Coordinates of C-alpha atoms and ligand atoms in Angstrom, one line a residue:
M332 CA -42.9 19.6 -26.5
P333 CA -43.3 23.4 -25.9
P334 CA -40.4 25.6 -27.1
P335 CA -37.6 26.3 -24.4
A336 CA -38.9 29.8 -23.8
A337 CA -42.4 28.5 -22.9
Q338 CA -40.9 25.8 -20.7
N339 CA -39.0 28.5 -18.8
A340 CA -42.1 30.6 -18.4
A341 CA -43.9 27.5 -17.0
R342 CA -41.1 26.9 -14.5
I343 CA -41.1 30.6 -13.4
R344 CA -44.9 30.4 -12.9
S345 CA -44.9 27.2 -10.9
G346 CA -42.0 28.3 -8.7
P347 CA -43.8 30.6 -6.1
E348 CA -46.7 28.2 -5.8
R349 CA -44.5 25.3 -4.9
C350 CA -42.5 27.3 -2.4
A351 CA -45.7 28.6 -0.8
K352 CA -46.6 25.1 0.2
L353 CA -43.5 24.9 2.4
P354 CA -43.7 26.4 6.0
A355 CA -41.3 29.4 6.3
L356 CA -39.1 27.8 8.9
M357 CA -39.3 24.1 8.7
P358 CA -37.0 22.3 11.2
S359 CA -34.6 19.8 9.5
P360 CA -36.0 16.3 9.7
V361 CA -32.5 14.8 10.1
E362 CA -30.6 15.2 13.4
K363 CA -27.4 17.2 12.8
V364 CA -24.5 14.8 12.4
P365 CA -21.6 16.1 14.6
P366 CA -18.2 16.7 12.9
L367 CA -15.8 13.7 13.3
S368 CA -12.3 13.8 14.7
I369 CA -10.2 10.7 14.5
V370 CA -7.5 9.8 17.1
I371 CA -5.0 7.0 16.4
L372 CA -3.2 5.7 19.4
A373 CA 0.3 4.9 18.4
A374 CA 2.6 5.7 21.3
G375 CA 3.1 2.1 22.6
Q376 CA 6.5 0.6 22.5
G377 CA 5.7 -2.8 21.2
K378 CA 8.1 -4.7 23.5
R379 CA 7.0 -8.1 22.2
M380 CA 8.3 -7.2 18.7
N381 CA 11.9 -7.4 20.0
S382 CA 13.0 -4.7 17.6
S383 CA 14.5 -1.3 17.7
L384 CA 12.0 -0.1 15.1
P385 CA 8.8 1.4 16.8
K386 CA 6.0 -1.1 16.5
V387 CA 3.7 1.1 14.3
L388 CA 6.5 1.4 11.7
H389 CA 6.8 -2.3 11.1
P390 CA 5.8 -3.0 7.5
L391 CA 2.7 -4.9 6.5
A392 CA 2.5 -5.4 2.7
G393 CA 5.4 -3.0 2.3
Q394 CA 3.8 -0.1 4.3
P395 CA 4.2 0.8 8.0
L396 CA 1.3 -0.5 10.1
L397 CA 0.3 3.1 11.0
A398 CA 0.2 4.0 7.3
H399 CA -2.6 1.4 6.8
V400 CA -4.6 2.9 9.6
L401 CA -4.1 6.4 8.3
E402 CA -5.1 5.3 4.8
R403 CA -8.3 3.8 6.1
A404 CA -9.0 6.8 8.4
A405 CA -8.6 9.1 5.4
T406 CA -11.5 7.5 3.6
L407 CA -13.9 8.7 6.3
Q408 CA -15.1 12.3 6.1
S409 CA -13.4 13.8 9.2
A410 CA -12.6 17.3 10.4
S411 CA -9.2 16.2 11.7
I412 CA -6.9 13.2 12.2
H413 CA -4.7 13.1 15.3
V414 CA -1.9 10.6 16.0
V415 CA -0.7 10.1 19.6
Y416 CA 2.9 9.2 19.4
G417 CA 5.6 8.7 21.9
H418 CA 7.9 5.7 21.5
G419 CA 10.4 6.4 18.7
G420 CA 8.7 9.7 18.3
E421 CA 10.6 11.6 15.7
Q422 CA 11.2 8.4 13.7
V423 CA 7.4 7.9 13.5
R424 CA 6.7 11.5 12.6
A425 CA 9.4 11.4 9.9
A426 CA 8.2 8.2 8.4
L427 CA 4.6 9.4 8.0
A428 CA 5.1 13.1 7.3
R429 CA 1.7 14.2 6.1
D430 CA 0.0 17.6 6.2
D431 CA -3.3 16.3 7.3
I432 CA -2.0 14.8 10.6
Q433 CA -2.1 16.6 13.9
W434 CA 0.5 15.0 16.2
A435 CA 0.0 14.7 20.0
L436 CA 3.0 13.7 22.1
Q437 CA 2.5 11.2 24.9
A438 CA 5.9 11.5 26.6
E439 CA 5.3 8.7 29.0
Q440 CA 3.1 5.7 28.2
L441 CA 0.7 5.6 31.0
G442 CA -2.1 3.8 29.3
T443 CA -4.7 4.1 26.5
G444 CA -6.9 6.5 28.4
H445 CA -3.9 8.8 29.1
A446 CA -2.9 8.5 25.4
L447 CA -6.3 9.7 24.2
Q448 CA -6.2 12.5 26.7
Q449 CA -3.1 14.0 24.9
A450 CA -5.1 14.5 21.7
M451 CA -8.3 15.9 23.3
P452 CA -7.4 19.5 23.8
A453 CA -7.2 20.0 20.1
I454 CA -10.8 18.6 19.6
P455 CA -13.9 20.8 20.1
D456 CA -16.5 19.4 22.5
D457 CA -19.2 19.1 19.9
H458 CA -17.2 16.7 17.8
L459 CA -17.6 12.9 17.7
V460 CA -14.3 11.2 18.4
L461 CA -13.3 7.9 16.7
V462 CA -10.5 6.1 18.4
L463 CA -8.3 3.8 16.4
Y464 CA -5.2 1.8 17.2
G465 CA -1.9 2.2 15.3
D466 CA -1.3 -1.5 15.5
V467 CA -4.7 -2.6 14.2
P468 CA -4.1 -2.1 10.5
L469 CA -6.9 -4.0 8.7
I470 CA -9.9 -2.3 10.0
D471 CA -12.6 -2.0 7.3
P472 CA -13.8 1.6 6.7
A473 CA -17.4 0.2 6.2
T474 CA -17.4 -1.2 9.7
L475 CA -16.1 2.2 11.0
R476 CA -19.0 4.0 9.2
Q477 CA -21.5 1.7 10.9
L478 CA -19.9 2.3 14.2
I479 CA -19.9 6.1 13.8
A480 CA -23.6 6.0 12.8
L481 CA -24.4 4.4 16.2
A482 CA -22.6 7.2 18.2
G483 CA -24.0 10.6 18.8
P484 CA -24.0 13.6 21.2
R485 CA -25.3 11.3 24.0
A486 CA -24.3 7.8 22.7
L487 CA -21.1 5.9 22.7
A488 CA -20.4 3.1 20.2
L489 CA -18.0 0.3 20.9
L490 CA -16.6 -2.3 18.4
T491 CA -16.4 -5.7 19.9
V492 CA -15.2 -9.0 18.6
E493 CA -16.1 -12.7 19.2
L494 CA -12.8 -14.7 19.4
P495 CA -12.2 -18.4 19.9
D496 CA -9.4 -17.4 22.2
P497 CA -9.7 -13.9 23.5
T498 CA -6.6 -14.0 25.7
G499 CA -5.1 -10.6 26.1
Y500 CA -8.3 -8.7 25.2
G501 CA -10.5 -6.7 27.5
R502 CA -13.8 -8.6 28.1
I503 CA -17.2 -7.1 27.5
I504 CA -19.4 -7.5 30.6
R505 CA -23.1 -7.5 29.7
E506 CA -26.1 -7.6 31.9
G507 CA -29.4 -8.6 30.2
G508 CA -27.7 -8.1 26.9
A509 CA -26.6 -4.5 27.7
V510 CA -22.9 -3.6 27.9
Q511 CA -22.0 -2.5 31.5
R512 CA -18.2 -2.3 31.4
I513 CA -15.0 -3.7 30.1
V514 CA -12.6 -5.8 32.3
E515 CA -9.0 -6.1 31.2
Q516 CA -7.4 -9.5 31.0
K517 CA -5.1 -8.9 33.9
D518 CA -8.0 -7.6 36.1
A519 CA -10.5 -10.3 35.2
S520 CA -11.9 -13.0 37.4
A521 CA -11.8 -16.7 36.2
E522 CA -15.4 -16.4 35.3
Q523 CA -15.0 -13.2 33.3
L524 CA -12.1 -14.8 31.5
R525 CA -14.5 -17.3 30.0
I526 CA -16.3 -14.5 28.1
R527 CA -15.4 -14.7 24.4
E528 CA -16.6 -11.2 23.5
G529 CA -13.5 -9.0 23.5
N530 CA -12.9 -5.3 23.2
S531 CA -11.4 -4.4 19.8
G532 CA -10.3 -1.0 21.2
V533 CA -12.1 0.9 18.5
L534 CA -14.8 3.2 19.8
A535 CA -16.7 6.4 18.9
A536 CA -17.9 8.9 21.6
P537 CA -18.8 12.5 22.0
A538 CA -15.7 14.7 22.7
G539 CA -17.2 16.8 25.5
L540 CA -18.2 13.8 27.6
L541 CA -15.0 11.9 26.8
K542 CA -13.0 14.8 28.2
Q543 CA -14.9 14.7 31.4
W544 CA -14.6 10.9 31.7
L545 CA -10.9 10.9 30.9
A546 CA -10.2 13.5 33.5
R547 CA -11.7 11.1 36.1
L548 CA -9.7 8.0 35.2
R549 CA -7.8 6.3 38.0
A550 CA -4.8 3.9 37.6
D551 CA -6.1 1.6 40.3
N552 CA -5.7 -1.6 38.4
A553 CA -3.3 -4.5 37.9
Q554 CA -1.2 -2.6 35.3
R555 CA -1.3 0.8 37.1
E556 CA -2.4 2.4 33.8
Y557 CA -5.1 4.8 32.9
Y558 CA -7.4 2.5 30.9
L559 CA -9.6 4.1 28.2
T560 CA -11.9 1.1 28.7
D561 CA -13.0 2.5 32.0
V562 CA -15.1 5.2 30.3
I563 CA -17.7 2.5 29.3
A564 CA -18.8 2.1 33.0
M565 CA -18.8 5.9 33.4
A566 CA -21.1 6.3 30.4
V567 CA -23.5 3.6 31.7
S568 CA -23.7 5.3 35.1
E569 CA -24.6 8.6 33.4
Q570 CA -27.3 6.9 31.3
I571 CA -25.4 7.6 28.1
R572 CA -26.3 5.0 25.5
V573 CA -23.6 2.4 24.9
S574 CA -24.1 0.6 21.6
P575 CA -21.9 -2.4 20.9
L576 CA -21.2 -3.4 17.3
L577 CA -19.9 -6.9 16.7
A578 CA -17.1 -6.8 14.1
P579 CA -18.2 -8.7 10.9
T580 CA -14.8 -10.4 10.8
A581 CA -12.2 -11.0 13.5
A582 CA -9.3 -10.3 11.0
E583 CA -10.1 -6.6 10.7
V584 CA -9.7 -6.0 14.4
L585 CA -6.7 -8.2 15.0
G586 CA -3.7 -6.2 16.5
V587 CA 0.0 -6.7 16.0
N588 CA 1.9 -7.4 19.2
D589 CA 4.6 -9.7 17.9
K590 CA 6.2 -11.0 14.7
L591 CA 3.9 -14.0 14.6
Q592 CA 0.8 -11.8 14.5
L593 CA 2.4 -9.6 12.0
A594 CA 2.9 -12.6 9.6
E595 CA -0.7 -13.7 10.3
L596 CA -2.0 -10.3 9.3
E597 CA 0.2 -10.2 6.2
G598 CA -1.5 -13.5 5.2
E599 CA -4.9 -12.0 5.9
Y600 CA -4.1 -8.9 3.8
R601 CA -2.8 -11.1 1.0
R602 CA -5.8 -13.3 0.9
A603 CA -8.2 -10.3 1.0
R604 CA -6.4 -8.7 -2.0
A605 CA -6.4 -12.0 -3.9
R606 CA -10.1 -12.3 -3.3
E607 CA -10.7 -8.8 -4.6
L608 CA -8.8 -9.5 -7.8
M609 CA -10.6 -12.8 -8.4
K610 CA -14.0 -11.1 -7.8
A611 CA -13.0 -8.5 -10.4
G612 CA -12.4 -11.4 -12.9
V613 CA -8.7 -12.0 -12.6
T614 CA -7.5 -15.6 -12.9
L615 CA -5.0 -16.5 -10.2
I616 CA -3.4 -19.8 -10.9
D617 CA -2.9 -20.2 -7.1
P618 CA -4.3 -17.5 -4.9
S619 CA -2.1 -18.6 -2.0
R620 CA 1.0 -17.9 -4.0
I621 CA 0.6 -14.3 -4.9
D622 CA 1.7 -11.2 -3.0
I623 CA -0.2 -8.0 -3.5
R624 CA 1.0 -4.8 -1.8
G625 CA -1.0 -1.6 -2.4
A626 CA -3.5 -0.8 -5.1
V627 CA -3.7 -3.3 -7.9
T628 CA -6.3 -3.0 -10.6
A629 CA -6.9 -5.2 -13.6
G630 CA -9.0 -5.3 -16.8
R631 CA -10.8 -8.4 -18.1
D632 CA -9.3 -11.8 -18.7
V633 CA -6.1 -11.2 -16.9
T634 CA -4.1 -14.3 -15.8
I635 CA -1.5 -14.3 -13.1
D636 CA 0.7 -17.3 -12.5
I637 CA 2.3 -18.4 -9.3
N638 CA 4.8 -16.5 -7.0
V639 CA 4.1 -13.1 -8.5
V640 CA 4.6 -10.0 -6.4
L641 CA 2.6 -6.9 -7.3
E642 CA 3.5 -3.7 -5.6
G643 CA 0.9 -1.0 -6.3
P644 CA 0.0 1.1 -7.9
V645 CA -0.2 -1.5 -10.6
H646 CA -2.7 -1.6 -13.5
L647 CA -2.9 -4.6 -15.8
G648 CA -4.9 -4.0 -19.0
D649 CA -7.3 -6.5 -20.5
G650 CA -5.9 -9.9 -21.4
V651 CA -2.5 -9.3 -19.7
R652 CA -0.7 -12.5 -18.7
V653 CA 1.9 -12.5 -16.0
G654 CA 4.1 -15.6 -15.9
P655 CA 5.6 -17.2 -12.8
N656 CA 8.0 -15.5 -10.5
C657 CA 7.5 -12.0 -11.8
V658 CA 7.8 -8.8 -9.7
L659 CA 5.9 -5.8 -10.9
S660 CA 6.3 -2.6 -8.9
K661 CA 4.5 0.6 -9.8
V662 CA 3.8 -0.4 -13.3
Q663 CA 1.0 0.4 -15.9
V664 CA 0.5 -2.4 -18.5
G665 CA -1.4 -2.1 -21.7
A666 CA -3.8 -4.8 -23.0
G667 CA -2.6 -8.1 -24.2
T668 CA 1.0 -7.8 -23.0
H669 CA 2.7 -11.0 -21.9
F670 CA 5.3 -11.3 -19.2
K671 CA 7.1 -14.6 -19.4
P672 CA 8.6 -16.1 -16.3
N673 CA 11.1 -14.3 -14.0
C674 CA 10.8 -10.7 -15.0
V675 CA 11.4 -7.7 -12.7
I676 CA 9.6 -4.6 -13.8
E677 CA 9.8 -1.4 -11.7
Q678 CA 8.3 2.1 -12.2
A679 CA 7.6 1.6 -15.9
T680 CA 4.9 2.0 -18.4
I681 CA 4.5 -0.9 -20.7
G682 CA 2.3 -0.7 -23.8
A683 CA -0.1 -3.1 -25.4
R684 CA 0.8 -6.5 -26.9
C685 CA 4.4 -6.4 -25.7
E686 CA 6.3 -9.6 -25.1
V687 CA 8.7 -9.3 -22.1
G688 CA 11.1 -12.0 -20.8
P689 CA 11.8 -14.6 -19.6
F690 CA 14.4 -13.0 -17.3
A691 CA 14.0 -9.4 -18.4
R692 CA 14.6 -6.4 -16.1
V693 CA 12.9 -3.1 -16.7
R694 CA 14.1 -0.3 -14.4
P695 CA 12.5 3.0 -13.5
G696 CA 11.8 5.6 -16.1
T697 CA 11.2 3.2 -18.9
V698 CA 8.3 3.6 -21.3
L699 CA 7.6 0.9 -23.9
A700 CA 5.1 1.6 -26.6
D701 CA 3.0 -1.1 -28.2
E702 CA 4.3 -4.4 -29.5
V703 CA 7.8 -4.0 -28.1
H704 CA 9.7 -7.3 -27.5
L705 CA 12.2 -7.7 -24.7
G706 CA 13.9 -11.1 -24.5
N707 CA 16.0 -12.9 -22.0
F708 CA 18.7 -11.2 -19.9
V709 CA 17.8 -7.8 -21.2
E710 CA 18.0 -4.7 -18.9
I711 CA 16.3 -1.5 -19.9
K712 CA 16.7 1.6 -17.8
N713 CA 15.2 5.1 -18.2
S714 CA 14.6 4.5 -21.9
Q715 CA 11.7 5.2 -24.3
I716 CA 11.2 2.5 -26.9
A717 CA 8.7 3.1 -29.7
G718 CA 6.3 0.6 -31.3
G719 CA 7.4 -2.7 -32.7
S720 CA 11.1 -2.5 -31.6
K721 CA 12.9 -5.6 -30.4
V722 CA 15.7 -6.1 -27.9
N723 CA 15.7 -9.9 -27.6
H724 CA 18.9 -11.2 -26.0
L725 CA 21.5 -10.2 -23.5
S726 CA 21.5 -6.4 -23.9
Y727 CA 21.7 -3.3 -21.8
V728 CA 19.8 -0.3 -23.0
G729 CA 20.0 2.7 -20.7
D730 CA 19.2 6.4 -21.1
T731 CA 18.1 5.8 -24.7
T732 CA 15.4 7.1 -27.0
M733 CA 14.6 4.4 -29.5
G734 CA 12.4 4.7 -32.6
S735 CA 9.9 2.2 -34.1
R736 CA 10.8 -1.2 -35.6
V737 CA 14.4 -1.1 -34.4
N738 CA 16.2 -4.4 -34.0
I739 CA 18.9 -4.6 -31.4
G740 CA 21.2 -7.6 -31.8
A741 CA 22.3 -9.9 -29.0
G742 CA 24.8 -8.5 -26.6
T743 CA 24.4 -4.9 -27.5
I744 CA 25.3 -2.3 -24.9
T745 CA 24.6 1.4 -24.7
C746 CA 27.7 2.7 -22.9
N747 CA 25.9 5.5 -21.1
Y748 CA 28.3 6.2 -18.2
D749 CA 31.8 7.5 -18.2
G750 CA 32.3 7.0 -14.5
A751 CA 31.1 10.5 -13.7
N752 CA 28.2 11.4 -15.9
K753 CA 25.4 9.7 -17.9
F754 CA 24.8 10.4 -21.6
R755 CA 21.9 9.6 -23.9
T756 CA 21.7 7.4 -27.0
E757 CA 19.2 8.3 -29.7
I758 CA 18.3 5.6 -32.2
G759 CA 16.0 6.5 -35.2
N760 CA 13.3 4.4 -36.7
D761 CA 14.1 1.1 -38.6
V762 CA 17.6 0.9 -37.3
F763 CA 19.3 -2.5 -37.3
I764 CA 22.1 -3.0 -34.8
G765 CA 24.3 -6.1 -35.2
S766 CA 25.2 -8.3 -32.3
G767 CA 27.8 -7.3 -29.8
A768 CA 27.8 -3.6 -30.6
M769 CA 29.1 -1.1 -28.0
L770 CA 27.2 2.2 -28.5
V771 CA 29.2 4.9 -26.7
A772 CA 27.0 7.7 -25.7
P773 CA 26.3 10.6 -26.3
L774 CA 25.4 9.1 -29.7
Q775 CA 22.8 9.6 -32.4
I776 CA 22.0 6.9 -34.9
G777 CA 20.1 8.0 -38.0
T778 CA 16.9 6.5 -39.4
G779 CA 17.4 3.2 -41.2
A780 CA 21.1 2.9 -40.3
T781 CA 22.7 -0.6 -40.0
I782 CA 25.6 -1.2 -37.6
G783 CA 27.8 -4.2 -38.2
A784 CA 28.2 -6.8 -35.5
G785 CA 31.0 -6.2 -33.0
S786 CA 31.4 -2.5 -33.7
T787 CA 32.3 0.0 -31.0
I788 CA 30.5 3.1 -32.2
T789 CA 31.8 6.4 -30.8
L790 CA 30.7 8.9 -33.5
N791 CA 27.2 9.8 -34.7
V792 CA 25.9 7.4 -37.4
P793 CA 24.2 8.6 -40.6
G794 CA 20.9 7.1 -41.6
G795 CA 20.3 4.6 -44.4
K796 CA 23.8 3.2 -44.6
L797 CA 26.0 0.4 -43.1
T798 CA 28.4 1.6 -40.5
L799 CA 31.0 -0.6 -38.9
E800 CA 34.1 -0.3 -36.8
R801 CA 36.3 -3.3 -36.7
G802 CA 39.9 -4.4 -36.9
R803 CA 40.8 -6.1 -40.2
Q804 CA 40.5 -9.9 -39.9
I805 CA 43.8 -11.6 -40.4
T806 CA 45.0 -15.2 -40.6
I807 CA 48.5 -16.2 -39.7
D808 CA 49.6 -19.2 -41.7
S809 CA 52.8 -20.0 -39.7
W810 CA 51.1 -20.0 -36.3
Q811 CA 51.2 -23.3 -34.4
R812 CA 49.2 -24.3 -31.3
P813 CA 51.3 -24.5 -28.2
T814 CA 51.9 -28.0 -26.9
K815 CA 52.0 -29.1 -23.2
R816 CA 55.4 -29.0 -21.6
N817 CA 56.9 -32.2 -20.2
K818 CA 56.8 -31.6 -16.3
D819 CA 59.9 -33.8 -15.7
Q820 CA 62.1 -31.5 -17.7
Ligands
UD1_1153 C1 -6.1 -2.7 24.7 C2 -7.5 -2.6 25.4 C3 -8.2 -3.9 25.5 C4 -8.4 -4.4 24.1 C5 -7.1 -4.4 23.3 C6 -7.3 -4.8 21.8 C7 -7.2 -0.8 27.1 C8 -6.9 -0.6 28.6 N1 -7.2 -2.1 26.8 O1 -5.3 -3.6 25.4 O2 -9.4 -3.8 26.2 O3 -9.0 -5.7 24.1 O4 -6.4 -3.2 23.4 O5 -6.2 -4.9 21.1 O6 -7.4 0.1 26.4 N2 -1.0 3.0 23.5 C9 -0.6 4.3 23.6 N3 -0.1 4.8 24.8 C10 -0.1 4.0 25.9 C11 -0.6 2.7 25.8 C12 -1.0 2.2 24.6 O7 -0.5 5.1 22.6 O8 0.3 4.5 27.0 C13 -1.5 2.6 22.2 C14 -0.6 1.5 21.6 O9 0.4 2.0 20.7 C15 -1.6 0.7 20.8 C16 -2.9 0.9 21.6 O10 -2.8 2.0 22.3 O11 -1.8 1.2 19.5 C17 -3.3 -0.3 22.4 O12 -2.3 -0.5 23.4 P1 -1.9 -1.9 24.0 O13 -0.8 -1.8 25.0 O14 -1.6 -2.9 22.9 O15 -3.2 -2.3 24.7 P2 -3.7 -3.8 25.1 O16 -3.1 -4.2 26.3 O17 -3.6 -4.7 23.9
MG1154 MG1 -2.5 -4.6 22.0

């Protein structure tokens, strides 16, 4: 190999020759992709939910429907995201306050075409517009990417869906295979109602043309609404290409109109997340009995038993075992840790090779280092517990910093609250606390201290010694057990 200086010289020499082969102003071989603006229609009332909560705020997997749509929209590279809101307006805005959303008010709900029109003034004519629905939460970004690729400055792309029962959906009218228009359920003839290809509502179209078409919409239909779907026939009449894309799965375009559909989609979501985990190598004892809400990741050889609820972000390290009936919410877990049945763990970091439960409760702010053991009926709150320490039975540990290899006896309580303020307990390494101790904070317990069972400790404890606080045990020789009184007397 030539020395670096020689290599550089060779590079410099070959540079101008290579450039000389290129024409000075070569046109780009790829057509310029227009910038993308996303509009989410979310102004509808959702009458059939029979609820005072706006439809798009109903939770699916613990998140508002609209939040799911936004999360998926955010994975596409877009210039802007617009949400058309109306019903329950301020409540919707407050629930989804995000800097990257531009809000467009639709004061009166006059139809999907009218709704889209409210967002259009903020979108430049040379953008491509992707229309999503706030009540269609499971749309797959990969499908959206395919759809966007079919649209262009003179091409509209429409996401359609084959359904066994398309009742309620607009029907796709094709002639010789080419899409001609969409007819809404309420305007369709008996023959058109037999068509099983429905309109998902999702479409991508050039902004400039959309603006022209929307301005020409008329509400001369069964519902007296301005239908967005009418732009399809307008595009066809102007020789704008209309490309249909059949959704790969029906589930991703299913909308939520009532509580039944909401529960069905919750099931779809749950099954999809369970499949992802199993594909990643997780063993689910029964995939139909797990609930996964939000981002959950897992290492190798993880096993999850039945009736477990995981609320993301959750990460389970290699070899973690989660027993039946556990709830893990916003938790990071190190490799080899075992949760026995019925544990509730919330906003905590759990180290490797810990044993937790059965019936343990770990509350926010808790950090367990490696090889910590928490046993039954133990509650830990906002505490840091170092490696190898054990709290095995019936204890409350709150606002505590605990060293390594500490043993907390059954029924020990850190008394952290005086009714007005909270105080911390600091426990050094290798401390042994006897059963039934009351540790009244603020309190420091020195390294290697031993505390006698049943003590109420209110003063700092020196390390390396036995400290106890007890009344003297006495025996009363003359004492006699009471006897039952005769009721007749
Ligand atoms: C719409 C489509 C239909 C499609 C179906 C798929 C039209 C005219 N019809 O019918 O072809 O098969 O979706 O689910 O587009 N919205 C507003 N403002 C309004 C009206 C609606 O923001 O004035 C929003 C809703 O919040 C919802 C979406 O638009 O997110 C769809 O509205 P919805 O009333 O459910 O339309 P569909 O009758 O289901
Ligand atoms: Mg609908």
